[in-house]
């Protein structure tokens, strides 16, 4: 019963945010996301492309040193990756799939943001042919760190 209600609320939220396609996907309204990345990082550019392909309006700010950005947005050291982004008050760290960002924006949990620690092969921007390694998406905030999704 609880799962059914949550699923219904999630669908309603996704519909309100974009267009529910019936197969679990949505088309996002142009959410603005700001990405801080190194000017030389190719995988970060791949993640930016992934976000654009999924309906996000992306502003890129290149920095040589991302440590102050990560500190400002409250990214725990154990969750750090190669780029940091901000969307509608949430921090997105690393190669988080657009589908998980859309879910975050639809559900609006009390959290600081989402992270994919490190640079897992097969995550958005880290594609290497058919190679894929399993990886978690972690939700983090004042209440701690928890698995939000697995890919």
PDB file of C-alpha atoms in Angstrom:
ATOM      1  CA  UNK A   1       0.000   0.000   0.000  1.00  0.00           C
ATOM      2  CA  UNK A   2       2.761   2.427   0.956  1.00  0.00           C
ATOM      3  CA  UNK A   3       4.708   1.645  -2.233  1.00  0.00           C
ATOM      4  CA  UNK A   4       1.638   2.149  -4.394  1.00  0.00           C
ATOM      5  CA  UNK A   5       0.923   5.552  -2.819  1.00  0.00           C
ATOM      6  CA  UNK A   6       4.550   6.629  -3.220  1.00  0.00           C
ATOM      7  CA  UNK A   7       4.548   5.476  -6.855  1.00  0.00           C
ATOM      8  CA  UNK A   8       1.323   7.419  -7.486  1.00  0.00           C
ATOM      9  CA  UNK A   9       2.759  10.553  -5.849  1.00  0.00           C
ATOM     10  CA  UNK A  10       5.993  10.221  -7.808  1.00  0.00           C
ATOM     11  CA  UNK A  11       4.092   9.910 -11.102  1.00  0.00           C
ATOM     12  CA  UNK A  12       1.964  12.922 -10.202  1.00  0.00           C
ATOM     13  CA  UNK A  13       5.068  14.928  -9.314  1.00  0.00           C
ATOM     14  CA  UNK A  14       6.832  13.927 -12.512  1.00  0.00           C
ATOM     15  CA  UNK A  15       3.771  14.796 -14.541  1.00  0.00           C
ATOM     16  CA  UNK A  16       3.597  18.211 -12.882  1.00  0.00           C
ATOM     17  CA  UNK A  17       7.290  18.771 -13.567  1.00  0.00           C
ATOM     18  CA  UNK A  18       7.359  17.582 -17.149  1.00  0.00           C
ATOM     19  CA  UNK A  19       5.589  15.107 -19.332  1.00  0.00           C
ATOM     20  CA  UNK A  20       4.983  11.552 -18.109  1.00  0.00           C
ATOM     21  CA  UNK A  21       5.697   9.186 -20.988  1.00  0.00           C
ATOM     22  CA  UNK A  22       4.144   6.113 -19.404  1.00  0.00           C
ATOM     23  CA  UNK A  23       7.295   4.020 -19.671  1.00  0.00           C
ATOM     24  CA  UNK A  24       8.856   5.576 -16.591  1.00  0.00           C
ATOM     25  CA  UNK A  25      10.582   8.387 -18.464  1.00  0.00           C
ATOM     26  CA  UNK A  26       9.842  12.074 -18.420  1.00  0.00           C
ATOM     27  CA  UNK A  27      10.755  15.023 -20.542  1.00  0.00           C
ATOM     28  CA  UNK A  28      12.069  17.694 -18.198  1.00  0.00           C
ATOM     29  CA  UNK A  29      11.057  21.267 -18.383  1.00  0.00           C
ATOM     30  CA  UNK A  30      14.254  23.259 -18.768  1.00  0.00           C
ATOM     31  CA  UNK A  31      15.641  23.132 -15.228  1.00  0.00           C
ATOM     32  CA  UNK A  32      18.681  25.364 -14.921  1.00  0.00           C
ATOM     33  CA  UNK A  33      21.795  23.588 -13.678  1.00  0.00           C
ATOM     34  CA  UNK A  34      25.205  25.175 -13.066  1.00  0.00           C
ATOM     35  CA  UNK A  35      28.197  22.866 -13.457  1.00  0.00           C
ATOM     36  CA  UNK A  36      31.643  23.621 -12.038  1.00  0.00           C
ATOM     37  CA  UNK A  37      34.379  21.630 -13.754  1.00  0.00           C
ATOM     38  CA  UNK A  38      38.021  21.642 -14.714  1.00  0.00           C
ATOM     39  CA  UNK A  39      38.699  23.141 -18.154  1.00  0.00           C
ATOM     40  CA  UNK A  40      40.582  19.980 -19.156  1.00  0.00           C
ATOM     41  CA  UNK A  41      38.109  17.302 -18.033  1.00  0.00           C
ATOM     42  CA  UNK A  42      36.551  15.455 -20.976  1.00  0.00           C
ATOM     43  CA  UNK A  43      34.309  13.195 -18.895  1.00  0.00           C
ATOM     44  CA  UNK A  44      32.754  16.270 -17.272  1.00  0.00           C
ATOM     45  CA  UNK A  45      31.931  17.591 -20.749  1.00  0.00           C
ATOM     46  CA  UNK A  46      30.312  14.215 -21.488  1.00  0.00           C
ATOM     47  CA  UNK A  47      28.142  14.544 -18.377  1.00  0.00           C
ATOM     48  CA  UNK A  48      27.159  18.094 -19.410  1.00  0.00           C
ATOM     49  CA  UNK A  49      26.067  16.714 -22.806  1.00  0.00           C
ATOM     50  CA  UNK A  50      24.053  13.985 -21.030  1.00  0.00           C
ATOM     51  CA  UNK A  51      22.228  16.589 -18.951  1.00  0.00           C
ATOM     52  CA  UNK A  52      21.487  18.741 -22.022  1.00  0.00           C
ATOM     53  CA  UNK A  53      20.169  15.681 -23.891  1.00  0.00           C
ATOM     54  CA  UNK A  54      17.784  15.140 -20.976  1.00  0.00           C
ATOM     55  CA  UNK A  55      16.274  18.614 -21.085  1.00  0.00           C
ATOM     56  CA  UNK A  56      18.435  20.588 -18.678  1.00  0.00           C
ATOM     57  CA  UNK A  57      19.625  24.106 -19.428  1.00  0.00           C
ATOM     58  CA  UNK A  58      23.312  23.919 -18.454  1.00  0.00           C
ATOM     59  CA  UNK A  59      25.675  26.753 -17.510  1.00  0.00           C
ATOM     60  CA  UNK A  60      29.312  25.651 -17.259  1.00  0.00           C
ATOM     61  CA  UNK A  61      31.806  27.468 -15.031  1.00  0.00           C
ATOM     62  CA  UNK A  62      35.375  26.272 -15.411  1.00  0.00           C
ATOM     63  CA  UNK A  63      37.704  26.397 -12.417  1.00  0.00           C
ATOM     64  CA  UNK A  64      41.261  25.176 -11.936  1.00  0.00           C
ATOM     65  CA  UNK A  65      40.572  24.426  -8.249  1.00  0.00           C
ATOM     66  CA  UNK A  66      37.195  22.927  -7.373  1.00  0.00           C
ATOM     67  CA  UNK A  67      37.926  22.462  -3.647  1.00  0.00           C
ATOM     68  CA  UNK A  68      36.321  25.783  -2.618  1.00  0.00           C
ATOM     69  CA  UNK A  69      33.236  24.951  -4.722  1.00  0.00           C
ATOM     70  CA  UNK A  70      32.869  21.504  -3.145  1.00  0.00           C
ATOM     71  CA  UNK A  71      33.275  23.030   0.313  1.00  0.00           C
ATOM     72  CA  UNK A  72      30.738  25.782  -0.434  1.00  0.00           C
ATOM     73  CA  UNK A  73      28.134  23.242  -1.586  1.00  0.00           C
ATOM     74  CA  UNK A  74      28.808  20.883   1.342  1.00  0.00           C
ATOM     75  CA  UNK A  75      30.132  17.866  -0.554  1.00  0.00           C
ATOM     76  CA  UNK A  76      31.572  15.319   1.922  1.00  0.00           C
ATOM     77  CA  UNK A  77      35.125  14.258   1.044  1.00  0.00           C
ATOM     78  CA  UNK A  78      34.159  10.587   0.715  1.00  0.00           C
ATOM     79  CA  UNK A  79      31.617  11.489  -2.007  1.00  0.00           C
ATOM     80  CA  UNK A  80      33.820  13.781  -4.109  1.00  0.00           C
ATOM     81  CA  UNK A  81      34.142  13.333  -7.854  1.00  0.00           C
ATOM     82  CA  UNK A  82      35.446  15.429 -10.734  1.00  0.00           C
ATOM     83  CA  UNK A  83      32.661  18.036 -11.058  1.00  0.00           C
ATOM     84  CA  UNK A  84      30.063  19.707  -8.866  1.00  0.00           C
ATOM     85  CA  UNK A  85      26.715  21.116  -9.951  1.00  0.00           C
ATOM     86  CA  UNK A  86      23.818  23.044  -8.426  1.00  0.00           C
ATOM     87  CA  UNK A  87      20.197  22.699  -9.502  1.00  0.00           C
ATOM     88  CA  UNK A  88      17.231  24.262  -7.728  1.00  0.00           C
ATOM     89  CA  UNK A  89      19.039  24.371  -4.375  1.00  0.00           C
ATOM     90  CA  UNK A  90      20.449  20.836  -4.579  1.00  0.00           C
ATOM     91  CA  UNK A  91      24.095  19.849  -5.008  1.00  0.00           C
ATOM     92  CA  UNK A  92      24.898  17.231  -7.645  1.00  0.00           C
ATOM     93  CA  UNK A  93      28.363  15.703  -7.313  1.00  0.00           C
ATOM     94  CA  UNK A  94      29.882  13.611 -10.067  1.00  0.00           C
ATOM     95  CA  UNK A  95      28.332  11.450 -12.755  1.00  0.00           C
ATOM     96  CA  UNK A  96      24.753  11.298 -11.443  1.00  0.00           C
ATOM     97  CA  UNK A  97      22.308  10.134 -14.157  1.00  0.00           C
ATOM     98  CA  UNK A  98      19.769  12.742 -15.280  1.00  0.00           C
ATOM     99  CA  UNK A  99      16.950  10.350 -14.335  1.00  0.00           C
ATOM    100  CA  UNK A 100      18.052  10.490 -10.689  1.00  0.00           C
ATOM    101  CA  UNK A 101      18.281  14.298 -10.776  1.00  0.00           C
ATOM    102  CA  UNK A 102      14.752  14.420 -12.220  1.00  0.00           C
ATOM    103  CA  UNK A 103      13.539  12.120  -9.454  1.00  0.00           C
ATOM    104  CA  UNK A 104      15.220  14.329  -6.840  1.00  0.00           C
ATOM    105  CA  UNK A 105      13.538  17.434  -8.257  1.00  0.00           C
ATOM    106  CA  UNK A 106      10.158  15.691  -8.360  1.00  0.00           C
ATOM    107  CA  UNK A 107      10.347  14.278  -4.833  1.00  0.00           C
ATOM    108  CA  UNK A 108      12.050  17.274  -3.176  1.00  0.00           C
ATOM    109  CA  UNK A 109      13.483  15.346  -0.200  1.00  0.00           C
ATOM    110  CA  UNK A 110      15.118  17.123   2.717  1.00  0.00           C
ATOM    111  CA  UNK A 111      18.718  16.648   1.587  1.00  0.00           C
ATOM    112  CA  UNK A 112      21.726  18.589   0.395  1.00  0.00           C
ATOM    113  CA  UNK A 113      22.026  16.599  -2.818  1.00  0.00           C
ATOM    114  CA  UNK A 114      23.114  13.523  -4.754  1.00  0.00           C
ATOM    115  CA  UNK A 115      26.559  12.121  -5.493  1.00  0.00           C
ATOM    116  CA  UNK A 116      28.231   9.397  -7.494  1.00  0.00           C
ATOM    117  CA  UNK A 117      31.590   9.020  -5.745  1.00  0.00           C
ATOM    118  CA  UNK A 118      34.618   8.594  -7.967  1.00  0.00           C
ATOM    119  CA  UNK A 119      34.301   8.055 -11.688  1.00  0.00           C
ATOM    120  CA  UNK A 120      32.600   4.694 -12.329  1.00  0.00           C
ATOM    121  CA  UNK A 121      32.899   3.271 -15.832  1.00  0.00           C
ATOM    122  CA  UNK A 122      29.552   3.291 -17.608  1.00  0.00           C
ATOM    123  CA  UNK A 123      28.097   6.238 -15.704  1.00  0.00           C
ATOM    124  CA  UNK A 124      26.996   9.267 -17.794  1.00  0.00           C
ATOM    125  CA  UNK A 125      30.125  10.864 -19.246  1.00  0.00           C
ATOM    126  CA  UNK A 126      32.247   7.814 -18.368  1.00  0.00           C
ATOM    127  CA  UNK A 127      31.058   5.516 -21.141  1.00  0.00           C
ATOM    128  CA  UNK A 128      33.669   3.057 -22.435  1.00  0.00           C
ATOM    129  CA  UNK A 129      32.001   0.891 -25.035  1.00  0.00           C
ATOM    130  CA  UNK A 130      29.965  -1.856 -23.393  1.00  0.00           C
ATOM    131  CA  UNK A 131      31.970  -1.760 -20.161  1.00  0.00           C
ATOM    132  CA  UNK A 132      29.918  -0.957 -17.080  1.00  0.00           C
ATOM    133  CA  UNK A 133      30.590  -1.263 -13.412  1.00  0.00           C
ATOM    134  CA  UNK A 134      27.810  -1.122 -10.835  1.00  0.00           C
ATOM    135  CA  UNK A 135      27.666   2.102  -8.850  1.00  0.00           C
ATOM    136  CA  UNK A 136      25.458   3.759  -6.255  1.00  0.00           C
ATOM    137  CA  UNK A 137      23.908   7.198  -6.303  1.00  0.00           C
ATOM    138  CA  UNK A 138      24.119   8.531  -2.752  1.00  0.00           C
ATOM    139  CA  UNK A 139      21.739  11.075  -1.244  1.00  0.00           C
ATOM    140  CA  UNK A 140      23.425  13.156   1.444  1.00  0.00           C
ATOM    141  CA  UNK A 141      22.559  15.852   3.938  1.00  0.00           C
ATOM    142  CA  UNK A 142      22.186  16.600   7.633  1.00  0.00           C
ATOM    143  CA  UNK A 143      20.583  13.193   8.239  1.00  0.00           C
ATOM    144  CA  UNK A 144      23.562  11.309   6.794  1.00  0.00           C
ATOM    145  CA  UNK A 145      24.312   9.420   3.581  1.00  0.00           C
ATOM    146  CA  UNK A 146      22.034   6.799   2.042  1.00  0.00           C
ATOM    147  CA  UNK A 147      21.775   4.846  -1.212  1.00  0.00           C
ATOM    148  CA  UNK A 148      19.273   6.662  -3.446  1.00  0.00           C
ATOM    149  CA  UNK A 149      19.662   4.473  -6.542  1.00  0.00           C
ATOM    150  CA  UNK A 150      21.855   1.711  -7.953  1.00  0.00           C
ATOM    151  CA  UNK A 151      22.969   1.446 -11.548  1.00  0.00           C
TER     152      UNK A 151
END
